[in-house]
Coordinates of C-alpha atoms and ligand atoms in Angstrom, one line a residue:
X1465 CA 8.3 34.2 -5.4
X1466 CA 11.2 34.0 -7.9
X1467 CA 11.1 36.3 -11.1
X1468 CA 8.7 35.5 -13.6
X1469 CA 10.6 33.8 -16.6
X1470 CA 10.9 30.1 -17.8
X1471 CA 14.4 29.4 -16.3
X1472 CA 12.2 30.1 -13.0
X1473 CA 10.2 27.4 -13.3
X1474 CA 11.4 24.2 -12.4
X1475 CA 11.3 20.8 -11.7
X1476 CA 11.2 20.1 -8.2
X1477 CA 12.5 16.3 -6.5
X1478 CA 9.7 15.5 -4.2
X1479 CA 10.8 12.8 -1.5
X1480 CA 9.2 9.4 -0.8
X1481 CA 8.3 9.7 2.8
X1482 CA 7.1 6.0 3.4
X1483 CA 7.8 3.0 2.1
X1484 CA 6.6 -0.2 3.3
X1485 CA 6.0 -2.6 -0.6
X1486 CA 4.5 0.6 -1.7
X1487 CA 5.0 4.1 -2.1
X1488 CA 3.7 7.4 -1.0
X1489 CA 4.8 10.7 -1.2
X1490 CA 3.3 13.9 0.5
X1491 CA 3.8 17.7 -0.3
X1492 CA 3.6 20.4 2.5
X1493 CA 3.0 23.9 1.9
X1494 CA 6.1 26.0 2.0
X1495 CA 8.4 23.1 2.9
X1496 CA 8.6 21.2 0.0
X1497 CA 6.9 23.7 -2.5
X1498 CA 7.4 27.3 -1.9
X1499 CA 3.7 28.5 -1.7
X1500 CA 0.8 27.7 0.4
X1501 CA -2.0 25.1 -1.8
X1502 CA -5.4 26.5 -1.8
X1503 CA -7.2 24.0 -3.9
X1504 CA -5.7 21.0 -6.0
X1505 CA -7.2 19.1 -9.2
X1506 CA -6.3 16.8 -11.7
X1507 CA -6.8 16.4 -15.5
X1508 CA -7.2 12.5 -16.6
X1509 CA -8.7 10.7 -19.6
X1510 CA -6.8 13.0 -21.4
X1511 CA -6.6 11.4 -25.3
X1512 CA -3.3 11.3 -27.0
X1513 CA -4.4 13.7 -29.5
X1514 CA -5.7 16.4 -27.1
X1515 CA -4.1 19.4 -25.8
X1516 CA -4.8 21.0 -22.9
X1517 CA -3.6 24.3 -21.2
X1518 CA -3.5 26.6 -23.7
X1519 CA -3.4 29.8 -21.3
X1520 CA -1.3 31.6 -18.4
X1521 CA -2.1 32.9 -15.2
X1522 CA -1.4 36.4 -13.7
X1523 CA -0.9 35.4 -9.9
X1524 CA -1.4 31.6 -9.5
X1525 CA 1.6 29.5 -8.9
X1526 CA 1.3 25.5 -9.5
X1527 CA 3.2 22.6 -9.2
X1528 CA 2.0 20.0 -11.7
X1529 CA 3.3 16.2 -11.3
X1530 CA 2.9 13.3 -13.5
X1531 CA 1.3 11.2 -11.0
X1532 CA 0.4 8.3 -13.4
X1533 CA 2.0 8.3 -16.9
X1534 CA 3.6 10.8 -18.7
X1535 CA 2.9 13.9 -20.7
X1536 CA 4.9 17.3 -22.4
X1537 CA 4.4 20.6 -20.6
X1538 CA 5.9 23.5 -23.4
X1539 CA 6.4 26.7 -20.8
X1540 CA 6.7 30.2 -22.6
X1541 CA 7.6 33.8 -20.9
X1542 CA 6.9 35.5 -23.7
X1543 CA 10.5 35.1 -24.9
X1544 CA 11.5 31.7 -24.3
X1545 CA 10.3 28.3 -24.8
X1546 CA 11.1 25.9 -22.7
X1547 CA 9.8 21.9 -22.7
X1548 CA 9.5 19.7 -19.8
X1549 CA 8.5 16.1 -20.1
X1550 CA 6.8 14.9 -16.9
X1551 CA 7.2 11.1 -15.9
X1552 CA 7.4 10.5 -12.7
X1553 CA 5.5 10.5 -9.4
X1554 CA 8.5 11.9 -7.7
X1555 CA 9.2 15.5 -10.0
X1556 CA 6.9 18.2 -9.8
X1557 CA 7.5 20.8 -12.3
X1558 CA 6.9 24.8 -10.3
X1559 CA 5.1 27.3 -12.9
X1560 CA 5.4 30.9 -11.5
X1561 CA 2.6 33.6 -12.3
X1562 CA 2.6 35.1 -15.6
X1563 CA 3.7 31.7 -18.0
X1564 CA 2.1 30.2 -20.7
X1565 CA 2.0 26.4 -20.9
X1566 CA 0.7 24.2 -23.3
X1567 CA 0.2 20.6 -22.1
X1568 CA 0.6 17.7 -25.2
X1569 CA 1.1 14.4 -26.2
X1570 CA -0.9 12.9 -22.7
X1571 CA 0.2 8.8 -22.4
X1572 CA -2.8 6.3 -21.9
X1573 CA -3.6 6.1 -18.0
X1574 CA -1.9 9.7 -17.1
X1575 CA -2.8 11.4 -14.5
X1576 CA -2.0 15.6 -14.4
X1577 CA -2.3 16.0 -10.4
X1578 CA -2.2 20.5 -9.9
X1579 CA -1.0 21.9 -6.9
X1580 CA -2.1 25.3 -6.9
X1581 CA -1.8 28.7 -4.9
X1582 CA -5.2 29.6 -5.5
X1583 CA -8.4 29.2 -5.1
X1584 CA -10.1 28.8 -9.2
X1585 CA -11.1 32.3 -10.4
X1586 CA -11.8 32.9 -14.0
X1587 CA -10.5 36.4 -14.0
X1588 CA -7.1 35.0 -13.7
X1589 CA -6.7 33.2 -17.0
X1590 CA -5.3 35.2 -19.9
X1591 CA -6.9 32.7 -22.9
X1592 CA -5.9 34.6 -25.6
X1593 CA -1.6 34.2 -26.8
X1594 CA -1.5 38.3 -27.7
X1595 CA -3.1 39.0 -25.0
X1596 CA -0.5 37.5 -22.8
X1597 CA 2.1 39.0 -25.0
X1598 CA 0.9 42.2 -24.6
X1599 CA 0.3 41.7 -20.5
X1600 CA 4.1 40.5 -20.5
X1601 CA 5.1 44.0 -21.9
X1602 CA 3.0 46.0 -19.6
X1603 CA 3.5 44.5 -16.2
X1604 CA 7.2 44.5 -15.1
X1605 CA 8.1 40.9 -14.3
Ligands
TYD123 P1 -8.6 24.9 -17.7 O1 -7.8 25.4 -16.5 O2 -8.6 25.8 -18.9 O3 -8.1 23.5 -18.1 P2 -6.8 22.9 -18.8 O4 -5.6 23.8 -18.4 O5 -6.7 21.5 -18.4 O6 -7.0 23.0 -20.3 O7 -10.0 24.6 -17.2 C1 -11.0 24.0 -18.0 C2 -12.4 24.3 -17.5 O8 -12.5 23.8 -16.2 C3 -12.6 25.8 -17.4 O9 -13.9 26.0 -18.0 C4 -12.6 26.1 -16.0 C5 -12.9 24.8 -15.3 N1 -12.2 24.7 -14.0 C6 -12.8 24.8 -12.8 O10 -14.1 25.0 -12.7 N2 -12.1 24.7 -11.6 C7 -10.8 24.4 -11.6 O11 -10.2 24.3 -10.5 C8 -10.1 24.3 -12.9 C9 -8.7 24.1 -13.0 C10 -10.9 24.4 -14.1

């Protein structure tokens, strides 16, 4: 896995494998998302007025994609910012370990589908914003 910043997190162009008056798209481990998905969920309902996210992870990597509607993702390393609006079915946005994101501004009908490296473990989240600061300092990313 790339470093541990906001320039490496990225969106990634996810390809259309069949379409016959509809479309579908699939995602393989480590072909067309550089980790292996343990488990995979999906945030919905979400009003307009809500936030969501609001914590990092120390070793989970996701991909999160706008499977339905639209929604901002803000990613910070602890020294950048950097904002992602996610649209589209087709564009996965990669978070490396060791990012906080806040998630914002959720459109009626969207639909957050996660990708994710792990299996869900409590002791992974860092919930708390100077908490992660202070865990960016002390582990060399
Ligand atoms: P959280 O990851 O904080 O949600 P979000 O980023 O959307 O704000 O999870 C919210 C709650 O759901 C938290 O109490 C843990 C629980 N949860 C699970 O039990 N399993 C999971 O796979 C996830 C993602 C969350």
């Amino acid at each position: 896995m790339k470093e541990s910043n906001i320039y490496s997190c990225a969106i990634i162009e996810l390809k259309e494998e069949y379409l016959f008056g509809s479309s579908m798209l699939g995602v393989e481990s480590n072909k067309d998302i550089p980790f292996q998905v343990k488990r995979c969920y999906y945030l919905y309902d979400v009003p307009n007025n809500k936030k969501r996210g609001a914590h990092a992870h120390k070793n989970l990597i996701q991909l999160m994609i706008a499977v339905s509607g639209s929604f901002n993702v803000c990613l910070d390393d602890g020294e950048n910012r950097k904002n992602f609006f996610l649209n589209s079915p087709l564009k996965g946005l990669l978070i490396v370990p060791g990012i906080w994101r806040d998630l914002k501004s959720f459109s009626s009908g969207a639909i957050c589908l996660v990708l994710a490296s792990e299996l869900y473990d409590e002791t992974d989240y860092i919930r708390n914003y100077d908490e992660f600061l202070q865990y960016r300092k002390m582990n060399a990313y």
